Amino acid sequence: MTTDYDPIAEQYQLSKQQPWRRYIESYGLLDLAGDLAGKAVVDLACGEGFYSRLLKHGGAQRVLGVDSSQGMIDLARKQEVEQQAGIEYQLSDVREMGHAGEFDLAVAAWLLNYASTTEQLEAMCQAVSGCLKPGGRFVTINSSPLIDWLTIPSYRKYGFEALFGNEMRPGAPITWKFYLENETFDIENYYLSQSAHEEALRGAGFSEINWRPLRVSAEGTAAYEAGYWDTFLTVQPVVFIECVKG
Ligand SMILES: C[S@@+](CC[C@H](N)C(=O)[O-])C[C@H]1O[C@@H](n2cnc3c(N)ncnc32)[C@H](O)[C@@H]1O
């Protein structure tokens, strides 16, 4: 798996300011996370803590962020020192993190798409399930296995392009090229089918697996001219999944 975020940790943090991140990604993920009051929440592949902070400020009692990149965890801890939100961070691959049965809710923004084989996907889903209490929920956003990647449109006006080869085979790389104000950077993740995801989730003990399409928040709709979000919503390059342990 190519998951080295150390060299791009700061650029990645800047990419979170792109409008679609707020009006589609955060809006949808926090909506699916639901009522956080009193909940113990684990933010898997937490990066520099973008969602860990939103989850804690949203009312979660406990938030643990887990990520395998030292650069990302350093940025997360730096912000925790400045803001004192009471978030714990752990440097670890999620497949080795431990914490059996501790959490009510697991959130993962961009984790499952780092699996390039069904075995890796299964190991990730087992790890997510392992840290949840029975009845605990898992909500996640990833590159979508539901679209035809061979005919995707340009997403340049939203600040990125998604680049794909010429075969939708398991493990085929998806390259996300982000355009920041003065620079670009690339992230590579991987295509695995919808059925591979469902089998891995079921095999790890999840049920009520729902694929949730993207929506734009009312604020995001109002901020742009009519039709601005049409390309994003017509061929949705990312998708939410929610499911329940047990
Ligand atoms: C696209 S970033 C997302 C960060 C954060 N969730 C966000 O939305 O801002 C993906 C993160 O996944 C982490 N990652 C990838 N595979 C991982 C694994 N097996 N265990 C833990 N972290 C992983 C990377 O280090 C990186 O920080």
Coordinates of N, CA, C and O in Angstrom, one line a residue, residues 89-207:
Y89 N -4.3 11.0 20.4 CA -3.8 10.6 19.1 C -2.9 9.4 19.2 O -2.1 9.4 20.2
Q90 N -3.0 8.5 18.3 CA -2.1 7.3 18.4 C -1.5 7.1 17.0 O -2.3 7.0 16.0
L91 N -0.2 6.9 17.0 CA 0.5 6.6 15.7 C 0.5 5.1 15.5 O 1.1 4.4 16.3
S92 N -0.3 4.6 14.6 CA -0.4 3.2 14.4 C -1.2 2.9 13.1 O -2.0 3.7 12.6
D93 N -0.8 1.8 12.5 CA -1.7 1.2 11.4 C -3.0 0.8 12.1 O -2.9 0.2 13.1
V94 N -4.1 1.1 11.5 CA -5.4 0.7 12.1 C -5.5 -0.8 12.3 O -6.2 -1.2 13.3
R95 N -4.8 -1.6 11.5 CA -4.9 -3.0 11.7 C -4.1 -3.5 12.9 O -4.3 -4.7 13.3
E96 N -3.4 -2.6 13.5 CA -2.6 -3.0 14.7 C -2.9 -2.1 15.9 O -2.1 -2.1 16.8
M97 N -4.0 -1.5 15.9 CA -4.3 -0.4 16.9 C -4.8 -1.0 18.3 O -4.6 -0.3 19.3
G98 N -5.4 -2.1 18.3 CA -6.0 -2.6 19.5 C -7.3 -2.0 19.9 O -8.1 -1.7 19.0
H99 N -7.5 -1.7 21.2 CA -8.8 -1.0 21.7 C -10.0 -1.9 21.5 O -11.1 -1.4 21.1
A100 N -10.0 -3.2 21.8 CA -11.1 -4.1 21.6 C -12.4 -3.6 22.3 O -12.4 -3.3 23.5
G101 N -13.4 -3.4 21.5 CA -14.7 -3.1 22.1 C -14.9 -1.8 22.8 O -15.8 -1.6 23.6
E102 N -14.0 -0.8 22.5 CA -14.1 0.4 23.3 C -15.0 1.5 22.8 O -15.4 2.4 23.6
F103 N -15.4 1.4 21.5 CA -16.0 2.6 20.9 C -17.5 2.4 20.5 O -17.9 1.3 20.1
D104 N -18.2 3.5 20.6 CA -19.6 3.5 20.1 C -19.7 3.8 18.6 O -20.6 3.3 17.9
L105 N -18.7 4.5 18.1 CA -18.8 5.0 16.7 C -17.4 5.0 16.2 O -16.4 5.5 16.8
A106 N -17.2 4.4 15.0 CA -15.9 4.6 14.2 C -16.2 5.4 13.0 O -17.1 5.1 12.3
V107 N -15.3 6.4 12.8 CA -15.4 7.2 11.6 C -14.1 7.0 10.8 O -13.1 7.0 11.4
A108 N -14.2 6.9 9.5 CA -13.0 6.8 8.7 C -13.2 7.6 7.4 O -13.9 7.1 6.5
A109 N -12.5 8.7 7.3 CA -12.5 9.5 6.1 C -11.3 9.1 5.3 O -10.2 9.4 5.7
W110 N -11.5 8.3 4.2 CA -10.4 7.9 3.3 C -9.5 6.9 4.0 O -8.3 7.1 4.0
L111 N -10.0 5.8 4.4 CA -9.2 4.7 4.9 C -9.3 3.5 4.0 O -8.3 2.9 3.5
L112 N -10.5 3.0 3.8 CA -10.7 1.7 3.1 C -10.1 1.7 1.7 O -9.6 0.7 1.2
N113 N -10.0 2.9 1.1 CA -9.5 3.0 -0.3 C -8.0 2.9 -0.3 O -7.4 2.9 -1.4
Y114 N -7.3 2.7 0.8 CA -5.9 2.4 0.8 C -5.6 0.9 0.7 O -4.5 0.4 0.6
A115 N -6.7 0.1 0.8 CA -6.5 -1.4 0.6 C -6.4 -1.6 -0.9 O -7.3 -1.2 -1.7
S116 N -5.4 -2.3 -1.3 CA -5.2 -2.6 -2.7 C -5.6 -4.1 -3.0 O -5.6 -4.5 -4.2
T117 N -5.9 -4.9 -2.0 CA -6.3 -6.2 -2.2 C -7.5 -6.5 -1.2 O -7.7 -5.8 -0.2
T118 N -8.2 -7.5 -1.6 CA -9.4 -7.9 -0.7 C -8.9 -8.3 0.7 O -9.5 -8.0 1.7
E119 N -7.7 -8.9 0.7 CA -7.2 -9.3 2.1 C -6.9 -8.1 2.9 O -7.2 -8.1 4.1
Q120 N -6.3 -7.1 2.3 CA -6.1 -5.8 3.1 C -7.4 -5.2 3.5 O -7.5 -4.7 4.6
L121 N -8.4 -5.2 2.6 CA -9.7 -4.6 3.0 C -10.3 -5.4 4.1 O -10.9 -4.8 5.0
E122 N -10.2 -6.7 4.1 CA -10.8 -7.5 5.1 C -10.1 -7.2 6.5 O -10.8 -7.1 7.5
A123 N -8.8 -7.1 6.4 CA -8.1 -6.8 7.7 C -8.5 -5.5 8.2 O -8.6 -5.3 9.5
M124 N -8.7 -4.5 7.4 CA -9.1 -3.2 7.9 C -10.5 -3.3 8.5 O -10.8 -2.7 9.6
C125 N -11.4 -4.0 7.8 CA -12.8 -4.1 8.3 C -12.8 -4.8 9.6 O -13.5 -4.5 10.6
Q126 N -12.0 -5.9 9.8 CA -11.9 -6.6 11.0 C -11.4 -5.7 12.1 O -11.9 -5.7 13.3
A127 N -10.4 -4.9 11.8 CA -9.9 -3.9 12.8 C -10.9 -2.9 13.3 O -11.1 -2.6 14.5
V128 N -11.7 -2.4 12.3 CA -12.8 -1.4 12.6 C -13.8 -2.1 13.6 O -14.1 -1.6 14.6
S129 N -14.2 -3.3 13.2 CA -15.2 -4.0 13.9 C -14.7 -4.3 15.3 O -15.4 -4.2 16.3
G130 N -13.4 -4.7 15.4 CA -12.8 -5.1 16.7 C -12.8 -4.0 17.7 O -12.9 -4.2 18.9
C131 N -12.7 -2.7 17.3 CA -12.6 -1.7 18.3 C -14.0 -1.1 18.7 O -14.1 -0.3 19.6
L132 N -15.1 -1.7 18.0 CA -16.4 -1.2 18.3 C -17.1 -2.1 19.4 O -16.9 -3.3 19.4
K133 N -18.0 -1.4 20.2 CA -18.9 -2.2 21.0 C -19.9 -2.9 20.1 O -20.2 -2.4 19.0
P134 N -20.6 -4.0 20.6 CA -21.7 -4.5 19.8 C -22.8 -3.5 19.6 O -23.1 -2.7 20.5
G135 N -23.3 -3.4 18.4 CA -24.3 -2.3 18.1 C -23.6 -1.0 17.7 O -24.3 -0.1 17.3
G136 N -22.3 -0.9 17.8 CA -21.6 0.3 17.4 C -21.7 0.5 15.9 O -21.8 -0.4 15.1
R137 N -21.6 1.8 15.5 CA -21.7 2.1 14.0 C -20.4 2.5 13.4 O -19.5 3.0 14.1
F138 N -20.3 2.2 12.1 CA -19.1 2.6 11.3 C -19.6 3.5 10.2 O -20.5 3.1 9.4
V139 N -19.1 4.7 10.1 CA -19.4 5.6 8.9 C -18.1 6.0 8.2 O -17.1 6.3 8.9
T140 N -18.1 5.9 6.9 CA -16.9 6.1 6.2 C -17.1 6.8 4.8 O -18.2 6.6 4.2
I141 N -16.1 7.5 4.3 CA -16.2 8.0 3.0 C -14.9 7.6 2.3 O -13.8 7.6 2.9
N142 N -15.1 7.2 1.0 CA -13.9 6.7 0.2 C -14.2 7.0 -1.3 O -15.3 7.3 -1.7
S143 N -13.1 6.7 -2.1 CA -13.3 6.7 -3.5 C -14.4 5.7 -3.8 O -14.5 4.6 -3.2
S144 N -15.3 6.1 -4.8 CA -16.5 5.2 -5.0 C -16.2 4.0 -5.9 O -15.7 4.2 -7.0
P145 N -16.6 2.8 -5.5 CA -16.6 1.7 -6.4 C -17.8 1.6 -7.3 O -18.0 0.7 -8.0
L146 N -18.7 2.6 -7.2 CA -20.0 2.5 -7.8 C -20.0 3.1 -9.2 O -21.0 2.9 -10.0
I147 N -19.0 3.9 -9.6 CA -19.0 4.5 -10.9 C -18.1 3.8 -11.9 O -17.3 3.0 -11.5
D148 N -18.3 4.2 -13.2 CA -17.4 3.7 -14.2 C -16.2 4.6 -14.3 O -16.3 5.7 -14.8
W149 N -15.1 4.2 -13.7 CA -13.9 5.0 -13.6 C -13.3 5.3 -15.0 O -12.4 6.2 -15.1
L150 N -13.6 4.4 -16.0 CA -13.0 4.6 -17.3 C -13.6 5.8 -18.1 O -13.1 6.3 -19.1
T151 N -14.7 6.3 -17.6 CA -15.4 7.4 -18.3 C -15.7 8.6 -17.4 O -16.6 9.4 -17.6
I152 N -14.9 8.8 -16.4 CA -15.1 9.9 -15.4 C -14.9 11.3 -16.1 O -14.0 11.4 -16.9
P153 N -15.6 12.3 -15.7 CA -15.4 13.6 -16.2 C -14.3 14.3 -15.5 O -13.7 13.8 -14.6
S154 N -14.0 15.6 -15.9 CA -13.0 16.4 -15.2 C -13.7 17.0 -14.0 O -14.8 17.5 -14.0
Y155 N -12.9 17.0 -12.9 CA -13.4 17.6 -11.6 C -12.5 18.9 -11.3 O -12.5 19.3 -10.2
R156 N -11.8 19.4 -12.4 CA -10.8 20.4 -12.2 C -11.5 21.7 -11.5 O -10.8 22.3 -10.7
K157 N -12.7 22.0 -11.9 CA -13.3 23.2 -11.3 C -13.5 23.1 -9.8 O -13.7 24.1 -9.1
Y158 N -13.5 21.9 -9.3 CA -13.7 21.7 -7.8 C -12.3 21.6 -7.1 O -12.3 21.5 -5.9
G159 N -11.2 21.7 -7.9 CA -9.9 21.7 -7.3 C -9.1 20.4 -7.3 O -8.1 20.3 -6.7
F160 N -9.6 19.5 -8.1 CA -8.8 18.2 -8.2 C -9.2 17.5 -9.5 O -10.2 17.8 -10.2
E161 N -8.4 16.5 -9.9 CA -8.7 15.6 -11.0 C -8.5 14.2 -10.4 O -7.7 14.0 -9.5
A162 N -9.4 13.3 -10.8 CA -9.2 11.9 -10.5 C -8.7 11.2 -11.8 O -9.4 11.2 -12.8
L163 N -7.6 10.5 -11.7 CA -7.0 9.9 -12.9 C -7.0 8.4 -12.7 O -6.6 7.8 -11.7
F164 N -7.4 7.7 -13.8 CA -7.5 6.2 -13.7 C -6.9 5.6 -15.0 O -6.9 6.3 -16.0
G165 N -6.4 4.4 -14.9 CA -5.9 3.7 -16.0 C -6.9 3.2 -17.0 O -8.0 3.8 -17.1
N166 N -6.7 2.1 -17.6 CA -7.7 1.7 -18.6 C -8.3 0.3 -18.3 O -8.9 -0.3 -19.2
E167 N -8.3 -0.1 -17.0 CA -8.9 -1.3 -16.7 C -9.4 -1.3 -15.2 O -8.6 -1.0 -14.3
M168 N -10.7 -1.6 -15.0 CA -11.2 -1.6 -13.7 C -11.0 -2.9 -13.0 O -11.9 -3.7 -12.7
R169 N -9.7 -3.2 -12.7 CA -9.3 -4.4 -12.1 C -9.1 -4.2 -10.6 O -8.8 -3.0 -10.2
P170 N -9.3 -5.2 -9.7 CA -9.0 -5.1 -8.3 C -7.6 -4.5 -8.0 O -6.7 -5.0 -8.6
G171 N -7.5 -3.5 -7.3 CA -6.2 -2.9 -6.9 C -5.8 -1.8 -7.9 O -4.7 -1.3 -7.8
A172 N -6.6 -1.5 -9.0 CA -6.1 -0.5 -9.9 C -6.0 0.8 -9.2 O -6.8 1.2 -8.4
P173 N -4.9 1.5 -9.5 CA -4.7 2.8 -8.8 C -5.6 3.9 -9.2 O -5.9 4.0 -10.4
I174 N -6.1 4.7 -8.3 CA -6.8 5.9 -8.6 C -5.9 7.1 -8.1 O -5.5 7.1 -6.9
T175 N -5.5 7.9 -9.0 CA -4.6 9.1 -8.6 C -5.5 10.3 -8.5 O -6.2 10.7 -9.4
W176 N -5.4 10.9 -7.3 CA -6.1 12.2 -7.0 C -5.1 13.3 -7.1 O -4.1 13.3 -6.3
K177 N -5.2 14.2 -8.1 CA -4.3 15.3 -8.2 C -5.0 16.5 -7.7 O -6.1 16.9 -8.2
F178 N -4.5 17.1 -6.6 CA -5.1 18.3 -6.0 C -4.4 19.5 -6.5 O -3.1 19.6 -6.6
Y179 N -5.2 20.5 -6.8 CA -4.7 21.8 -7.3 C -4.9 22.8 -6.1 O -6.0 23.2 -5.8
L180 N -3.7 23.2 -5.5 CA -3.8 24.3 -4.5 C -3.4 25.6 -5.1 O -3.2 25.7 -6.3
E181 N -3.4 26.7 -4.3 CA -3.2 28.0 -4.9 C -1.9 28.1 -5.8 O -1.9 28.5 -6.9
N182 N -0.8 27.5 -5.2 CA 0.5 27.7 -5.9 C 1.2 26.3 -6.2 O 2.3 26.3 -6.6
E183 N 0.5 25.2 -6.0 CA 1.2 24.0 -6.2 C 0.1 22.8 -6.4 O -1.1 23.1 -6.2
T184 N 0.6 21.7 -6.9 CA -0.2 20.5 -7.0 C 0.4 19.4 -6.2 O 1.6 19.4 -5.9
F185 N -0.4 18.4 -5.8 CA 0.2 17.2 -5.2 C -0.7 16.1 -5.5 O -1.9 16.3 -5.8
D186 N -0.2 14.9 -5.5 CA -0.9 13.7 -5.8 C -1.1 12.7 -4.7 O -0.2 12.6 -3.8
I187 N -2.2 12.0 -4.6 CA -2.5 11.0 -3.7 C -2.9 9.7 -4.5 O -3.7 9.9 -5.4
E188 N -2.4 8.6 -4.1 CA -2.8 7.4 -4.9 C -3.6 6.5 -3.9 O -3.1 6.2 -2.8
N189 N -4.8 6.1 -4.3 CA -5.5 5.0 -3.6 C -6.0 4.0 -4.7 O -5.6 4.1 -5.8
Y190 N -6.8 3.1 -4.2 CA -7.1 1.9 -5.1 C -8.5 1.5 -5.2 O -9.3 1.7 -4.3
Y191 N -8.8 1.0 -6.4 CA -10.2 0.5 -6.7 C -10.3 -0.9 -6.2 O -9.6 -1.8 -6.6
L192 N -11.4 -1.1 -5.5 CA -11.9 -2.5 -5.2 C -13.4 -2.4 -5.3 O -14.0 -1.4 -5.1
S193 N -14.0 -3.5 -5.8 CA -15.5 -3.5 -6.2 C -16.4 -3.3 -5.0 O -16.0 -3.5 -3.8
Q194 N -17.6 -2.9 -5.3 CA -18.7 -2.8 -4.3 C -18.9 -4.1 -3.5 O -18.9 -4.2 -2.3
S195 N -18.9 -5.2 -4.3 CA -19.1 -6.5 -3.6 C -17.9 -6.9 -2.7 O -18.1 -7.5 -1.6
A196 N -16.7 -6.5 -3.1 CA -15.6 -6.8 -2.2 C -15.7 -6.0 -0.9 O -15.4 -6.6 0.2
H197 N -16.2 -4.8 -1.0 CA -16.5 -4.0 0.3 C -17.5 -4.7 1.1 O -17.4 -4.8 2.3
E198 N -18.6 -5.1 0.5 CA -19.7 -5.7 1.2 C -19.3 -7.0 1.9 O -19.7 -7.3 3.0
E199 N -18.6 -7.8 1.1 CA -18.1 -9.1 1.7 C -17.2 -8.8 2.9 O -17.3 -9.5 3.9
A200 N -16.3 -7.9 2.7 CA -15.3 -7.6 3.8 C -16.0 -7.1 5.0 O -15.7 -7.5 6.2
L201 N -17.0 -6.2 4.8 CA -17.8 -5.7 6.0 C -18.6 -6.8 6.6 O -18.6 -6.9 7.9
R202 N -19.3 -7.6 5.8 CA -20.1 -8.7 6.4 C -19.2 -9.7 7.2 O -19.6 -10.1 8.2
G203 N -18.1 -10.0 6.5 CA -17.2 -10.9 7.1 C -16.6 -10.5 8.5 O -16.3 -11.3 9.3
A204 N -16.6 -9.1 8.6 CA -16.1 -8.6 9.9 C -17.3 -8.4 10.9 O -17.0 -7.8 12.0
G205 N -18.5 -8.8 10.5 CA -19.6 -8.8 11.5 C -20.5 -7.6 11.4 O -21.3 -7.3 12.2
F206 N -20.4 -6.8 10.3 CA -21.2 -5.7 10.0 C -22.5 -6.1 9.3 O -22.5 -6.9 8.4
S207 N -23.6 -5.4 9.7 CA -24.9 -5.6 8.9 C -25.4 -4.2 8.6 O -24.8 -3.2 8.9

